[in-house]
XYZ file of N, CA and C in Angstrom:
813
model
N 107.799 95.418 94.280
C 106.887 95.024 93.214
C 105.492 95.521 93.573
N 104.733 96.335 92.789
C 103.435 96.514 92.553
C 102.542 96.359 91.923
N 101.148 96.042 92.461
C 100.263 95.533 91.125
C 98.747 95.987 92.097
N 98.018 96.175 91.195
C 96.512 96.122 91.024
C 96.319 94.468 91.387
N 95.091 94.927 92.169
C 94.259 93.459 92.516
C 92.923 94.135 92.736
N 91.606 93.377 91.854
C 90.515 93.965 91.879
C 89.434 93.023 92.961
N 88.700 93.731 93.728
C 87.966 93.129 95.285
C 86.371 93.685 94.535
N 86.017 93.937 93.644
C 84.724 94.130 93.114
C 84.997 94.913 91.706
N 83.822 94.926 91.135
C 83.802 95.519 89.553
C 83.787 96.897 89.990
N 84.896 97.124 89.272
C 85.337 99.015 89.039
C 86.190 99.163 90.191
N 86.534 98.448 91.289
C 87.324 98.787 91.995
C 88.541 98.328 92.405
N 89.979 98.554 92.238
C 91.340 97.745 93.005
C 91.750 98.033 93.540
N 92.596 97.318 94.132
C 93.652 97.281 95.389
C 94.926 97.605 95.170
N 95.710 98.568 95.430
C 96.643 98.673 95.016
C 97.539 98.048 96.102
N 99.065 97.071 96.278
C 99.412 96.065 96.634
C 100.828 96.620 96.656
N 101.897 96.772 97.496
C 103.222 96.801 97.385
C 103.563 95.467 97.838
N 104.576 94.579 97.466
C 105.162 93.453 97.626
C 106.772 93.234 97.827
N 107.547 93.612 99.360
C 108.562 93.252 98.844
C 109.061 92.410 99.415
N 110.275 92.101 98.556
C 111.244 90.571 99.117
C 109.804 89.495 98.776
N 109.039 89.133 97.493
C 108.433 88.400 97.662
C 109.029 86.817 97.457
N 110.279 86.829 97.438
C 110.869 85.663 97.595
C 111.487 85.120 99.159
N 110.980 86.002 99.905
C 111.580 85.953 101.300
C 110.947 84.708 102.004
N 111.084 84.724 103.206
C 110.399 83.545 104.028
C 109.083 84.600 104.413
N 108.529 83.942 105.758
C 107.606 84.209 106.136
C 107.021 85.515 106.277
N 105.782 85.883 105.660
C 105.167 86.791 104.965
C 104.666 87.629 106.603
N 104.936 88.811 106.492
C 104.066 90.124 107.073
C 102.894 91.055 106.352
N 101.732 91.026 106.678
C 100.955 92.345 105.838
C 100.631 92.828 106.273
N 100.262 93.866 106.284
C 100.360 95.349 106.952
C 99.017 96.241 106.375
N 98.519 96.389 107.313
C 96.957 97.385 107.187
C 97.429 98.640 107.545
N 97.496 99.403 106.764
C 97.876 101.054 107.061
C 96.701 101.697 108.140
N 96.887 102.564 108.706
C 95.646 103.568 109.591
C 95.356 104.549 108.321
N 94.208 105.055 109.105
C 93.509 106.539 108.514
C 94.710 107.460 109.020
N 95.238 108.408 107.827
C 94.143 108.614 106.743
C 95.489 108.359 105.681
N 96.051 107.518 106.405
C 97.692 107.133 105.405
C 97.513 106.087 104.206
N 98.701 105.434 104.094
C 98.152 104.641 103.426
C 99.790 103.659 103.115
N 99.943 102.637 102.506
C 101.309 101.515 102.591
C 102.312 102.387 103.020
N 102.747 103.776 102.699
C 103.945 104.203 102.617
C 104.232 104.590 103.944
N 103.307 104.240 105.251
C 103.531 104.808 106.808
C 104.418 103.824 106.928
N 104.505 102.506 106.735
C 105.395 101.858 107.036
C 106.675 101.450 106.294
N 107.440 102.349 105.461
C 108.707 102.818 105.288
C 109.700 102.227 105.708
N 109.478 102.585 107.244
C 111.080 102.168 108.307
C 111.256 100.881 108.832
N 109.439 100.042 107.857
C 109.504 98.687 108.332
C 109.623 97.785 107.053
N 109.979 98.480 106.352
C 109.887 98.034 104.436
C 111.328 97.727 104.287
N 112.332 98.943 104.807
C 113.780 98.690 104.436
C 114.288 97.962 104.972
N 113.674 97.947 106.368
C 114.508 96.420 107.241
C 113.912 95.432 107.645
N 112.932 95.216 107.817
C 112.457 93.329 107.519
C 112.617 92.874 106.592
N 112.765 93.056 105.724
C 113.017 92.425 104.132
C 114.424 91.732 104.525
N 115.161 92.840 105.165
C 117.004 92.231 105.667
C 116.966 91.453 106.410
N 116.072 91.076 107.197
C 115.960 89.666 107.979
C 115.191 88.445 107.432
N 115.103 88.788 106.074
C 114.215 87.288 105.594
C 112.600 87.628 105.406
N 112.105 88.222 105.959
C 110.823 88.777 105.676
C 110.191 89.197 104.415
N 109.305 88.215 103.845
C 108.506 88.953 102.905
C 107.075 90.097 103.348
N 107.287 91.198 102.679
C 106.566 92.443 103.301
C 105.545 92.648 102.405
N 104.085 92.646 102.842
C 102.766 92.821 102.053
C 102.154 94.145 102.782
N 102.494 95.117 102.195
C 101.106 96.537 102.246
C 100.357 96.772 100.968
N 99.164 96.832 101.243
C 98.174 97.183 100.772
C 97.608 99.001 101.224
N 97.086 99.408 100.214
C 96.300 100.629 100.605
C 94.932 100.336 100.006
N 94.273 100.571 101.249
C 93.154 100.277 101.765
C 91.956 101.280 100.240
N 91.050 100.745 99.899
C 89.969 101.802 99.116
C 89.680 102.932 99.505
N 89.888 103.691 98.678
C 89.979 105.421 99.004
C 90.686 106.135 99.674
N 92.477 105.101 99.643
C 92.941 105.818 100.584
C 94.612 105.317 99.340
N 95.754 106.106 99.381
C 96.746 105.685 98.805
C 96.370 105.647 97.161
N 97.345 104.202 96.798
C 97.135 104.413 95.123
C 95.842 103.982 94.828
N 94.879 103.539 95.865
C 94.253 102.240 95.314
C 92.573 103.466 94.773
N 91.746 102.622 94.108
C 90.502 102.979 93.496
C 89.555 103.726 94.799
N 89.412 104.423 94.081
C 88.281 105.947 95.602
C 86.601 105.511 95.440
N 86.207 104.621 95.634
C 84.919 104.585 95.014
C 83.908 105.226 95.700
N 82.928 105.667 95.637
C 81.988 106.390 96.654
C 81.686 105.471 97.971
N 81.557 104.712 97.883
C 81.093 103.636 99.079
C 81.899 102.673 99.386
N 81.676 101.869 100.344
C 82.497 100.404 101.095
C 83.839 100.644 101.990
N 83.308 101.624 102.922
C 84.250 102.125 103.559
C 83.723 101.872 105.323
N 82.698 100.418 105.776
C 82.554 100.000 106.524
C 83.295 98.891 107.399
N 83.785 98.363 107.680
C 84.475 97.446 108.160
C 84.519 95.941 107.544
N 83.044 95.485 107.548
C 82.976 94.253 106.848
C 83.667 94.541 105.346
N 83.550 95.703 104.640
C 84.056 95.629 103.200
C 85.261 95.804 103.420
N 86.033 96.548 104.512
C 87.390 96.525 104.014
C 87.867 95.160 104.524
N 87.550 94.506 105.408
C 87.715 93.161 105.655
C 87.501 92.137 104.436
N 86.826 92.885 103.424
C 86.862 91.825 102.512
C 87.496 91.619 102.200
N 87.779 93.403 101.532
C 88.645 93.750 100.629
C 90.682 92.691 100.888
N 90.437 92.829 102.019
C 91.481 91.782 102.349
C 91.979 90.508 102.385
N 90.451 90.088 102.688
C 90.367 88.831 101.874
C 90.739 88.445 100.292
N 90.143 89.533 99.571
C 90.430 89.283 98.315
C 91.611 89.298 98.117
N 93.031 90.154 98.433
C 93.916 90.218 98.268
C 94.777 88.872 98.630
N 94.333 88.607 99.883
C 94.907 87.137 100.756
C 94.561 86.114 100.141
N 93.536 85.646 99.123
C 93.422 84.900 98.053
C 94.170 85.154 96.898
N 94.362 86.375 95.980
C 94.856 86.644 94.738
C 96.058 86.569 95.288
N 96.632 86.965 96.357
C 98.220 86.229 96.376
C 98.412 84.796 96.885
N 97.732 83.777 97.255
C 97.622 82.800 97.800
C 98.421 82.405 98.830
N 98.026 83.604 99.733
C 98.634 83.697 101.166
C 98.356 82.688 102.447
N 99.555 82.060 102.926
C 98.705 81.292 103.883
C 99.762 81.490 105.080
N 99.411 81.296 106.454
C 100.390 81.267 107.445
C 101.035 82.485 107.666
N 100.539 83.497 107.706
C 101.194 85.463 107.613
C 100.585 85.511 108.845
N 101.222 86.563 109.031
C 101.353 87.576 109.762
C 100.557 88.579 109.643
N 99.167 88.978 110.211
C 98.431 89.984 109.389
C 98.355 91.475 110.967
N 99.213 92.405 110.204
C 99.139 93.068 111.393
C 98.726 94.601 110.526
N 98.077 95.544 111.503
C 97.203 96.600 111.418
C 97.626 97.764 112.611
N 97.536 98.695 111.653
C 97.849 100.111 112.703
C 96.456 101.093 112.749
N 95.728 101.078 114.051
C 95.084 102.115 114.347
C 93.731 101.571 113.484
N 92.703 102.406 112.308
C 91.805 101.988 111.806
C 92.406 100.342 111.485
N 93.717 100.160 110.755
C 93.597 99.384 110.273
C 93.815 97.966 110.996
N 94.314 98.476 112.495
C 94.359 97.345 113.129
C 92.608 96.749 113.622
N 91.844 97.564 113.655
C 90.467 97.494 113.760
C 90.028 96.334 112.591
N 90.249 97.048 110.884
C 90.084 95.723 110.056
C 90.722 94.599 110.411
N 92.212 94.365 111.068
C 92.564 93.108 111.168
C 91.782 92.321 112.050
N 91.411 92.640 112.836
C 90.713 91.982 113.990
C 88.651 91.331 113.067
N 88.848 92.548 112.491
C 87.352 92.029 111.698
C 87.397 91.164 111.003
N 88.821 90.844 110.444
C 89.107 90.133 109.427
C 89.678 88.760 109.842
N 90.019 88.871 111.151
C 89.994 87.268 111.641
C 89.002 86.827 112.240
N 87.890 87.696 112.326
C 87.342 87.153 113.164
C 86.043 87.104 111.962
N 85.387 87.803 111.055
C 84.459 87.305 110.008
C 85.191 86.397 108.608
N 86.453 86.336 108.889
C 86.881 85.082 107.704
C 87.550 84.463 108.507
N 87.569 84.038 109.504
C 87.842 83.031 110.691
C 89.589 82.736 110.225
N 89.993 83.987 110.142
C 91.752 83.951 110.301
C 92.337 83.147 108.741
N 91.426 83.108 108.283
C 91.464 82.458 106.498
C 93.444 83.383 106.260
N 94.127 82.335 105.876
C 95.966 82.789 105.875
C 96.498 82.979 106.847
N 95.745 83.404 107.849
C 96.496 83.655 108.936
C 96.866 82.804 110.183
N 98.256 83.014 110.605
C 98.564 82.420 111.487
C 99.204 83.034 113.127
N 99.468 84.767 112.722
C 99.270 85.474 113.732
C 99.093 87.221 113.642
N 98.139 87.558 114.445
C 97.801 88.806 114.635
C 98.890 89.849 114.764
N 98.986 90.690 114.813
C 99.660 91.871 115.222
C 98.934 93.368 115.138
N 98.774 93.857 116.347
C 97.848 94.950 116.762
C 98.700 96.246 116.480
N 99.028 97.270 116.258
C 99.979 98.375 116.369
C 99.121 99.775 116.605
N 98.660 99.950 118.103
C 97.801 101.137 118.339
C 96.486 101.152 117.368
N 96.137 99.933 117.997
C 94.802 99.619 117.210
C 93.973 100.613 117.390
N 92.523 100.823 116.756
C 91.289 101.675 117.143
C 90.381 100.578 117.654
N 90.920 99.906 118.442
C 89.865 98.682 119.026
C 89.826 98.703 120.684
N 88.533 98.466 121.273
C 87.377 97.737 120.561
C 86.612 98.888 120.101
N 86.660 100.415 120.418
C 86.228 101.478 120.311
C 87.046 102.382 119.790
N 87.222 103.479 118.814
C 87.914 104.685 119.053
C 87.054 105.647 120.006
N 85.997 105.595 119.755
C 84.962 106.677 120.382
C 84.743 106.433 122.209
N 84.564 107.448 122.562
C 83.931 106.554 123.956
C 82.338 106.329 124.007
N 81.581 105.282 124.784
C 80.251 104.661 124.526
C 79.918 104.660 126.031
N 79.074 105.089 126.274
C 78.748 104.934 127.915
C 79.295 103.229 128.719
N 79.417 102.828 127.886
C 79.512 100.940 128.493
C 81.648 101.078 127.901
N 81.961 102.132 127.923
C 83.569 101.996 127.434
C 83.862 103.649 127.289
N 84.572 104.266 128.367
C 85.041 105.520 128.386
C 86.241 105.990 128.391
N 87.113 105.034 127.387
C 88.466 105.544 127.080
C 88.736 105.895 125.838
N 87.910 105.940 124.930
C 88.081 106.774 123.719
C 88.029 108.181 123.291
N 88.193 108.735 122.396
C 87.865 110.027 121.971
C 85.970 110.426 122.372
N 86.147 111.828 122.511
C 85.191 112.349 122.315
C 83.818 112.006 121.067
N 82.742 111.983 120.839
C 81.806 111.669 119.710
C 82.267 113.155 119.242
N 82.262 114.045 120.027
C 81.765 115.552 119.522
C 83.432 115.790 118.280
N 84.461 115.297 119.128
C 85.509 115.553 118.434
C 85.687 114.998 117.169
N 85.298 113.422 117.260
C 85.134 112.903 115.441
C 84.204 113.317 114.677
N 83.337 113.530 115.184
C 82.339 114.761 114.287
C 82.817 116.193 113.620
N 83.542 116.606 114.579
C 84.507 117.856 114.348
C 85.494 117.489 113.396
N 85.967 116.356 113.295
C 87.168 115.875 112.081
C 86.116 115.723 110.887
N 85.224 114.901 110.745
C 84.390 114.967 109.507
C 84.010 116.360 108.931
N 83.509 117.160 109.704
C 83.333 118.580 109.264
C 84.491 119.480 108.864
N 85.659 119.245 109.458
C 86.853 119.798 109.060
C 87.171 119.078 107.678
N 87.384 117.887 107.799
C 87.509 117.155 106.425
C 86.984 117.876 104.876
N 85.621 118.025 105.358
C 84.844 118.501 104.471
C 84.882 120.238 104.167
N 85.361 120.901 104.809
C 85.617 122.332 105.395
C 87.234 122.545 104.677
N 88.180 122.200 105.135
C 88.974 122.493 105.322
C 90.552 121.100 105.549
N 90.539 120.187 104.452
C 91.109 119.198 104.849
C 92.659 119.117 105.051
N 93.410 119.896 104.250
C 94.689 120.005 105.186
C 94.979 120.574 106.154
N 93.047 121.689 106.479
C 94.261 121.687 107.919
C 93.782 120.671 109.075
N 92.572 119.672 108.905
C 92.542 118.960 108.971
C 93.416 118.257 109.681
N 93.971 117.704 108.322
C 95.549 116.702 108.604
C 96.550 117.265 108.827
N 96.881 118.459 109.191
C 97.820 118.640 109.860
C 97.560 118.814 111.065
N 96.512 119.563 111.861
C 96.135 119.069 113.619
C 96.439 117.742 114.177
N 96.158 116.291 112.624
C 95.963 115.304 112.991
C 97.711 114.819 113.264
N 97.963 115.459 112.592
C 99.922 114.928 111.979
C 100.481 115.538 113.739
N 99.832 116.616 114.047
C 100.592 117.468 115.240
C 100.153 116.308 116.795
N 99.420 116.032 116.785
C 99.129 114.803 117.599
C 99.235 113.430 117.814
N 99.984 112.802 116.000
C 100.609 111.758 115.718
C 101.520 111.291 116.415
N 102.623 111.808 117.007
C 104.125 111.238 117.196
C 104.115 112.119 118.759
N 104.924 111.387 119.521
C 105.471 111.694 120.288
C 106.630 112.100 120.920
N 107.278 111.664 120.014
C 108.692 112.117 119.776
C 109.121 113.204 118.806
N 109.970 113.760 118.563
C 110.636 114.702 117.802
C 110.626 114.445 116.320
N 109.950 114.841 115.030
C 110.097 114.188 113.967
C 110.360 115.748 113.220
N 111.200 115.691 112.364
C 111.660 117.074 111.483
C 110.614 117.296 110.807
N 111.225 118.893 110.381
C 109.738 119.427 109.362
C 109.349 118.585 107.921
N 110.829 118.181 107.523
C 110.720 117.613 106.620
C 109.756 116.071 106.895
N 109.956 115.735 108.017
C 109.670 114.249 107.826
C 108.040 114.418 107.988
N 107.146 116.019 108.965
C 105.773 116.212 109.036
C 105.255 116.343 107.605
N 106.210 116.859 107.065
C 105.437 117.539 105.721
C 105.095 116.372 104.840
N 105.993 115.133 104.872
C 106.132 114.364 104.034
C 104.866 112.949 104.489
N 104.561 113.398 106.208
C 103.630 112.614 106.301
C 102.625 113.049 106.259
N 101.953 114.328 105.815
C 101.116 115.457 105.363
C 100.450 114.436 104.181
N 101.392 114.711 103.560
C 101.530 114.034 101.453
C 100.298 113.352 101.974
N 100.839 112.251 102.598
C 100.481 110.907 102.593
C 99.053 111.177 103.007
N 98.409 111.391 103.769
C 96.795 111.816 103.659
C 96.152 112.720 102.701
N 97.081 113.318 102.579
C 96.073 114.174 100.958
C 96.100 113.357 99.745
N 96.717 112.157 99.815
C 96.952 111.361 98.709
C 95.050 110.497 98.584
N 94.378 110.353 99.762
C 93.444 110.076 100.240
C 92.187 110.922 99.355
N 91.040 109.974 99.414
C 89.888 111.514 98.810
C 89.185 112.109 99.763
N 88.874 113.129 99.965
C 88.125 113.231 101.148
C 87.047 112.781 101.596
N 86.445 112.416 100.392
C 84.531 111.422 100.991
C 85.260 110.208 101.794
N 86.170 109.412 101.216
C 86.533 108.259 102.232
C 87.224 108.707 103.186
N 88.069 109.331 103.421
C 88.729 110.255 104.494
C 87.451 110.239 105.752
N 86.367 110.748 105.457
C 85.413 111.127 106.252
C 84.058 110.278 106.225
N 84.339 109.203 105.425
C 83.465 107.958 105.052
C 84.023 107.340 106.360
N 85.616 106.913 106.569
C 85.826 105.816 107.316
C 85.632 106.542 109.263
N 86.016 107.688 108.831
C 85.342 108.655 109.978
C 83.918 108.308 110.741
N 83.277 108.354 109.579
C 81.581 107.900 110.120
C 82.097 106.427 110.996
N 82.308 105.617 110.505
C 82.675 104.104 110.937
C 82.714 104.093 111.993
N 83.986 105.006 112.479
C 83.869 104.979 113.860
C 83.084 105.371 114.715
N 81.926 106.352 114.253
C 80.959 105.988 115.081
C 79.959 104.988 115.405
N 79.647 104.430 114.226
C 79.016 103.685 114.081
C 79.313 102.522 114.242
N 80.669 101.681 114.059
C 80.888 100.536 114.676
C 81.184 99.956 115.663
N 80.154 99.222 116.623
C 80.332 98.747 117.520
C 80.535 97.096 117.952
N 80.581 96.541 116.793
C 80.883 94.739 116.849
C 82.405 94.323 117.275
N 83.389 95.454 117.063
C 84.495 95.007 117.711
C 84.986 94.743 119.158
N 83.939 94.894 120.243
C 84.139 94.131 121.288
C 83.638 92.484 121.250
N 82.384 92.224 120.391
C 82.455 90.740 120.124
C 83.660 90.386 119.322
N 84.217 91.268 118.595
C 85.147 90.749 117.331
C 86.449 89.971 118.561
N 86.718 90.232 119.228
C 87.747 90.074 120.373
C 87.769 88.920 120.625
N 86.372 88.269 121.216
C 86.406 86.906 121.743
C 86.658 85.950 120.701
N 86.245 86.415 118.939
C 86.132 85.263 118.427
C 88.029 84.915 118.014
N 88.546 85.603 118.463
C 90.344 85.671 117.873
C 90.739 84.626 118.541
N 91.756 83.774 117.717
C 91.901 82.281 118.513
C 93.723 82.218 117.840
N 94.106 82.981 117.396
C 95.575 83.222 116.624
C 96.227 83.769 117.783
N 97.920 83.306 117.762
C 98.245 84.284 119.135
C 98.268 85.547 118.323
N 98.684 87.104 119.162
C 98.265 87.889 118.904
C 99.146 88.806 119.984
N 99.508 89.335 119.240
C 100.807 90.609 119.598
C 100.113 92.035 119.636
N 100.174 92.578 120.990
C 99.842 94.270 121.032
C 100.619 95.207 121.395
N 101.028 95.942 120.514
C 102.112 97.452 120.065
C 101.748 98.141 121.107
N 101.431 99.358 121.551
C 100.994 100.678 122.017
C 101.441 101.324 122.972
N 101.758 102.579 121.972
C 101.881 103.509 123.021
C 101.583 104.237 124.057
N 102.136 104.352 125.251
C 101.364 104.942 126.294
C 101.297 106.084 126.303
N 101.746 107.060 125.430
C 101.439 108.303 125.386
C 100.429 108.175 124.191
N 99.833 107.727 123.651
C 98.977 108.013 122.234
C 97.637 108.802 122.656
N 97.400 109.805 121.845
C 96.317 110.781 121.950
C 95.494 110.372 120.816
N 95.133 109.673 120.297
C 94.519 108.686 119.469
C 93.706 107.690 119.791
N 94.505 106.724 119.904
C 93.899 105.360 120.515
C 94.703 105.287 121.903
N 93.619 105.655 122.850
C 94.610 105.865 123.827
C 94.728 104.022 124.735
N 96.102 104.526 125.894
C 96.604 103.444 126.026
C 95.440 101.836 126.799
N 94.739 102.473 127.104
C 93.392 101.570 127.913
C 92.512 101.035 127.048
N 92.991 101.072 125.423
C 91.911 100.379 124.253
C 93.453 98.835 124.107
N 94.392 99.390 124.227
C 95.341 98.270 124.122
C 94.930 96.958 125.451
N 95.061 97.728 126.713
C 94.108 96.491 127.753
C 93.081 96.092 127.624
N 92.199 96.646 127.265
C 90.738 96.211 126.270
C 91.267 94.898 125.713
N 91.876 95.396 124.296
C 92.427 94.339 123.249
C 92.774 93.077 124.001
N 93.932 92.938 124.798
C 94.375 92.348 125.924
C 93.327 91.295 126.423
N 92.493 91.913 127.099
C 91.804 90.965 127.861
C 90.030 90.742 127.817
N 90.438 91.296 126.382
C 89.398 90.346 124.887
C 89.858 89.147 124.412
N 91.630 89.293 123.814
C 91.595 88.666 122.914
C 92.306 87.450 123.773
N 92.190 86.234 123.975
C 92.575 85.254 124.995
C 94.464 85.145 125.249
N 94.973 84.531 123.797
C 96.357 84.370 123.451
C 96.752 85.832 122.671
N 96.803 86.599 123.774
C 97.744 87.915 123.328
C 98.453 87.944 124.132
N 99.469 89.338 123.778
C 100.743 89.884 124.468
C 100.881 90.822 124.232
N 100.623 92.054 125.673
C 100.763 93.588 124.972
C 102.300 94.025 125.307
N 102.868 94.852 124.563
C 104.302 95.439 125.312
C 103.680 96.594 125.229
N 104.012 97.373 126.294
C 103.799 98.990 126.353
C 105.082 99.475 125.316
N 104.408 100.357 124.600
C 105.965 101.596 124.315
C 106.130 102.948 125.036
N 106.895 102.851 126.099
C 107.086 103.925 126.628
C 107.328 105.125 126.255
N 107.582 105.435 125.118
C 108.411 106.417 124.901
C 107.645 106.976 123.360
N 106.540 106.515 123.244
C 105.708 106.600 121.876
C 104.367 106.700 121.874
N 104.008 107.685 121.106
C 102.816 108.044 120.837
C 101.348 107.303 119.841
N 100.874 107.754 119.167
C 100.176 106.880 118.064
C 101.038 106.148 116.931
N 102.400 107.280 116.932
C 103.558 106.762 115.394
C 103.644 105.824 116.557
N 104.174 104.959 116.975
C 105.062 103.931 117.451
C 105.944 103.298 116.774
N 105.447 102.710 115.589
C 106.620 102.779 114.924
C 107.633 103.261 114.121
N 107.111 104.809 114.119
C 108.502 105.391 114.025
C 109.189 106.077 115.475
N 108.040 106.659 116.759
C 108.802 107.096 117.724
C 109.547 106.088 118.156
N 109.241 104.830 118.138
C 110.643 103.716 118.766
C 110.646 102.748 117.859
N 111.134 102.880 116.559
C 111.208 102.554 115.545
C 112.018 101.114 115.733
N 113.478 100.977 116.095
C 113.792 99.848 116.070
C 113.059 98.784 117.593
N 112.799 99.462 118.329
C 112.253 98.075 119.149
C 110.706 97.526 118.599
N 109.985 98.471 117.746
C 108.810 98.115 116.814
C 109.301 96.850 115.906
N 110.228 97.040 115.259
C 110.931 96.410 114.506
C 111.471 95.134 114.718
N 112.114 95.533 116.271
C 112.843 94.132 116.745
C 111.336 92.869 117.316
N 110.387 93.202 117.993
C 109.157 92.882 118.701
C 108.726 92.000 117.563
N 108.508 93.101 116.238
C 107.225 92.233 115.519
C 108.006 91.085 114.798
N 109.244 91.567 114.543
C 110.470 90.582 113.742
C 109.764 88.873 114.613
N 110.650 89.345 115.644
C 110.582 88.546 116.992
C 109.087 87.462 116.888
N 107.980 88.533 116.801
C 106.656 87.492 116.953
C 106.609 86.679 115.466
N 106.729 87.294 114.372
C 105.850 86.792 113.030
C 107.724 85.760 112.567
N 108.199 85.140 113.757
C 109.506 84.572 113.047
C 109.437 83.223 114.202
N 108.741 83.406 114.970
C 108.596 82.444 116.382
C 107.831 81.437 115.862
């Protein structure tokens, strides 16, 4: 089931909903520069265990409204809020991959966990993507600068450098091409709007302490993304967490080890 949900004048949310008759609710914050449909391989089978499944695509990214602006953290944190009200969500599961695990964390921690009852991290971009002299396990500044200019230059090929560094495992041509789609579905000002962000946001190491939900962390130890030392960060920020390493997975994690992604988060948002 899909529907529009509007988070300001002129702008909506576009909302996938399934099994909304299921038990206990999961929602799902897509990463840059995707959008609901990355999580696919977690749509067809939690639903089979009782799970009701909430993705959203984030503003300017997927089906939802491209507006020129509000592509900072506090707004997409709103933007979530609004949704977590218009469905009158309470007691979920609010889990986030990469940028979007970054909003989840903003979003419990500036609407003080408002529905929520537990976190789930999946190769977050927290507390940094970038590295900052006071935190040197992130990407390069020079290199996300280099993605904004490519963005703007040249955006599929862009996203495909980005797609070639995604996964760690073996994924067919068919299955790159098809996760290609999925960022050009994106506009490019927000593409390279939420880009800026990451340089510029630095409140997600306070965002850490204020998390009081237990709180589950994904990540892969091979990820060339968010690499694996932002997950111990997360860790031993956030008080009541639990990281599992994925050995064998890159930034996808949940598709390079698709069913133990599957079995883990089942496992936490059912406990």
């Amino acid at each position: 089931m899909g529907y529009y949900i509007g988070v300001e004048p002129g702008v909506n949310i576009y909302v996938e909903d399934i099994n909304p008759g299921g038990g206990k609710t999961i929602f799902f914050i897509h990463g840059w520069p995707a959008s609901h449909k990355m999580f696919e391989y977690q749509f067809n089978q939690l639903p089979k265990m009782g799970y009701r499944c909430i993705g959203m695509d984030m503003r300017g990214f997927g089906k939802s409204d491209k507006p020129w602006s509000g592509y900072d953290y506090n707004r997409l944190a709103d933007d979530v809020r609004c949704v977590v009200e218009a469905l009158k969500l309470e007691g979920i599961t609010l889990g986030g991959h990469s940028t979007g695990g970054a909003v989840a964390i903003r979003y419990v921690a500036r609407h003080n966990a408002f529905g929520v009852a537990k976190l789930a991290l999946f190769a977050a971009a927290a507390p940094s993507l970038i590295k900052r002299p006071y935190f040197p396990y992130g990407l390069n500044r020079e290199d996300v600068i280099n993605i904004i200019q490519d963005t703007y230059s040249d955006r599929p090929k862009m996203l495909q450098g980005f797609g070639d560094m995604f996964f760690f495992q073996y994924v067919t041509q068919p299955f790159s091409e098809w996760f290609f789609q999925l960022g050009l579905e994106a506009a490019s000002w927000s593409t390279a709007a939420v880009a800026n962000t990451w340089l510029d946001e630095e409140g997600l190491f306070s965002d850490l302490g204020k998390i009081f939900v237990p709180t589950l962390i994904l990540h892969g130890i091979h990820d060339r993304v968010c690499r694996f030392p932002l997950a111990e960060a997360q860790k031993e920020g956030i008080k009541n967490s639990k990281l599992i390493p994925f050995e064998y997975s890159g930034h996808g994690l949940f598709y390079d080890q698709c069913d133990k992604f599957n079995k883990e988060l089942a496992q936490f948002a059912g406990a």
